Amino acid sequence: MSAPPSSWKGGPLPPGSTIGILGGGQLGRMLAQAASKLGFDAVVLERDADSPAGRVAVRCLVGAYDDPAALAALAEASAIVTYEFENVPAATVDHLIGLGAEVAPGPRALAVAQDRVEEKTFLNAHGAPTVAFAAAATSDEAVDAATRIGTPCLMKTRREGYDGKGQRWVEHPADAAAAFTALGGVPVIVEAACDFTRELSVIAARGRDGATAVYPLAENHHEHGVLRRSIAPARVTPALADQAERIAARILSGLDYVGVIGVELFELADGRLLVNEIAPRVHNSGHWTQDGCEVDQFEQHIRAVAGWPLGPTRAIAQVEMLNLLGEEADAWLKYAAEPETRIHLYGKREAKPGRKMGHINRVKPL
Ligand code: AMP
């Protein structure tokens, strides 16, 4: 056990208290469900009056993240505020803290996760290795960065990229200027191409007492930058699991973190792990824990932010998690007829192509 986070203010939050959630999507929904299971009330702040999380929370405050009245109502209602989304503006969290709200995970985790250069700089400084990278803010700097990093390389916007959006491969330094323009002329990171053998992720948690808990690794498969499928627990050697656990522990203590974090990893042919990115929240590649672990990532996050003891993370089943994108969720009746399939639907009204509508966990005995 490491030292308690500096935000530690006292004892565990009793059931009956209210937990505020910034964001009304599926992660907010499953957090609200977990909060409710532990006897808490969840209040959601979301711009859309009819959101997946808003419909299961006891109350939905409809407003933007920069709406002072909505933030005041959230701070007033909530013993603790958490979030489902790492691009919550720093000003929103500062405003909530200024109103006396307790926000977990804290602003440092958000600041690090919102900027890919800050993130990789933080990771390398804390013994969590990444690919080589360079920052660029102009077209000339982008060409220079691609020359230094070597091609092919991957150019990504420093901020606000997700699910593979805001990224361009650069095959030759001379193409870097065009890629920079195509990404909108905003500050970018240029990353060395990683020749990984697998994409893995580790979900971990840190409590208010400094205790940490790490889930077994998941092996992840993406399509068009979006997670399609996770297999967990992934088949890994004990040495690889140890390496992932050490990386997660360094990140959690380096961020003085409270809550669940998702750490996306590249496995290299020589057995080393590099961190691709971190998500200071519950993570899509951790959905398998709902049906595969003793305590799932959503309950774990609520336990952590509420100052409760963390729950056990041991796997109790082998799981294949499949995201249901767009109209795939229409096959709910087929999935309902499969005895090994556990269905999680998000209650979204409209099945746009590629939209995450739900997921299924196919479970097998370990
Ligand atoms: P990201 O938005 O950073 O998670 O990237 C989305 C996907 O792009 C990752 O899951 C990888 O499949 C791929 N990717 C990201 N960064 C790199 C890299 N430096 N080298 C090779 N592939 C990458």
Coordinates of C-alpha atoms in Angstrom, one line a residue, residues 2-13 19 31 79-84 102-110 122 204-213 248-262 279-282 297-310:
S2 CA 1.3 3.4 -0.9
A3 CA 0.6 6.8 0.8
P4 CA -3.0 8.0 0.7
P5 CA -3.7 10.5 -2.1
S6 CA -3.4 14.2 -1.0
S7 CA -7.1 14.7 -1.7
W8 CA -8.0 12.3 1.1
K9 CA -10.5 14.1 3.4
G10 CA -11.9 11.5 5.6
G11 CA -13.9 8.4 6.0
P12 CA -15.9 6.3 3.5
L13 CA -18.9 7.9 1.9
I19 CA -22.4 10.8 -6.5
L31 CA -21.3 4.0 -13.3
A79 CA -20.8 14.5 -2.1
I80 CA -18.3 13.5 -4.7
V81 CA -18.2 14.2 -8.5
T82 CA -16.6 11.9 -11.0
Y83 CA -16.7 11.7 -14.8
E84 CA -17.1 9.3 -17.6
E102 CA -14.6 16.9 -4.3
V103 CA -13.7 15.7 -7.8
A104 CA -12.1 12.3 -8.4
P105 CA -10.0 11.4 -10.3
G106 CA -8.3 14.8 -9.7
P107 CA -7.4 17.5 -12.2
R108 CA -3.8 16.3 -12.7
A109 CA -5.0 13.0 -14.2
L110 CA -7.3 15.0 -16.6
F122 CA 4.6 12.0 -17.8
A204 CA -6.4 -0.7 -12.5
A205 CA -7.7 1.2 -9.5
R206 CA -6.4 3.2 -6.6
G207 CA -8.4 3.8 -3.5
R208 CA -8.4 6.8 -1.2
D209 CA -6.2 4.9 1.2
G210 CA -3.5 4.4 -1.5
A211 CA -4.4 0.7 -2.0
T212 CA -4.2 -0.5 -5.6
A213 CA -6.0 -3.3 -7.4
A248 CA -0.1 0.5 -13.8
A249 CA 1.2 1.1 -10.2
R250 CA 3.7 3.7 -11.3
I251 CA 1.0 5.6 -13.2
L252 CA -1.5 5.5 -10.3
S253 CA 1.0 6.7 -7.8
G254 CA 2.5 9.3 -10.2
L255 CA -0.9 10.8 -10.7
D256 CA -1.9 10.6 -7.0
Y257 CA -4.9 8.9 -8.5
V258 CA -8.3 7.9 -7.1
G259 CA -10.6 5.7 -9.2
V260 CA -10.3 3.3 -12.1
I261 CA -7.9 3.9 -14.9
G262 CA -7.5 2.2 -18.3
A279 CA -7.8 6.9 -19.9
P280 CA -8.6 8.4 -16.4
R281 CA -11.9 6.6 -16.2
V282 CA -13.6 3.2 -16.7
Q297 CA -14.6 -1.9 -13.0
F298 CA -17.8 0.2 -12.5
E299 CA -18.3 -0.9 -8.9
Q300 CA -14.6 -0.6 -8.3
H301 CA -14.6 3.0 -9.5
I302 CA -17.5 3.9 -7.3
R303 CA -15.8 2.1 -4.3
A304 CA -12.6 4.0 -5.0
V305 CA -14.0 7.5 -5.3
A306 CA -16.3 6.9 -2.3
G307 CA -13.4 5.9 -0.1
W308 CA -14.5 2.3 0.3
P309 CA -12.1 -0.6 0.3
L310 CA -11.3 -1.8 -3.2

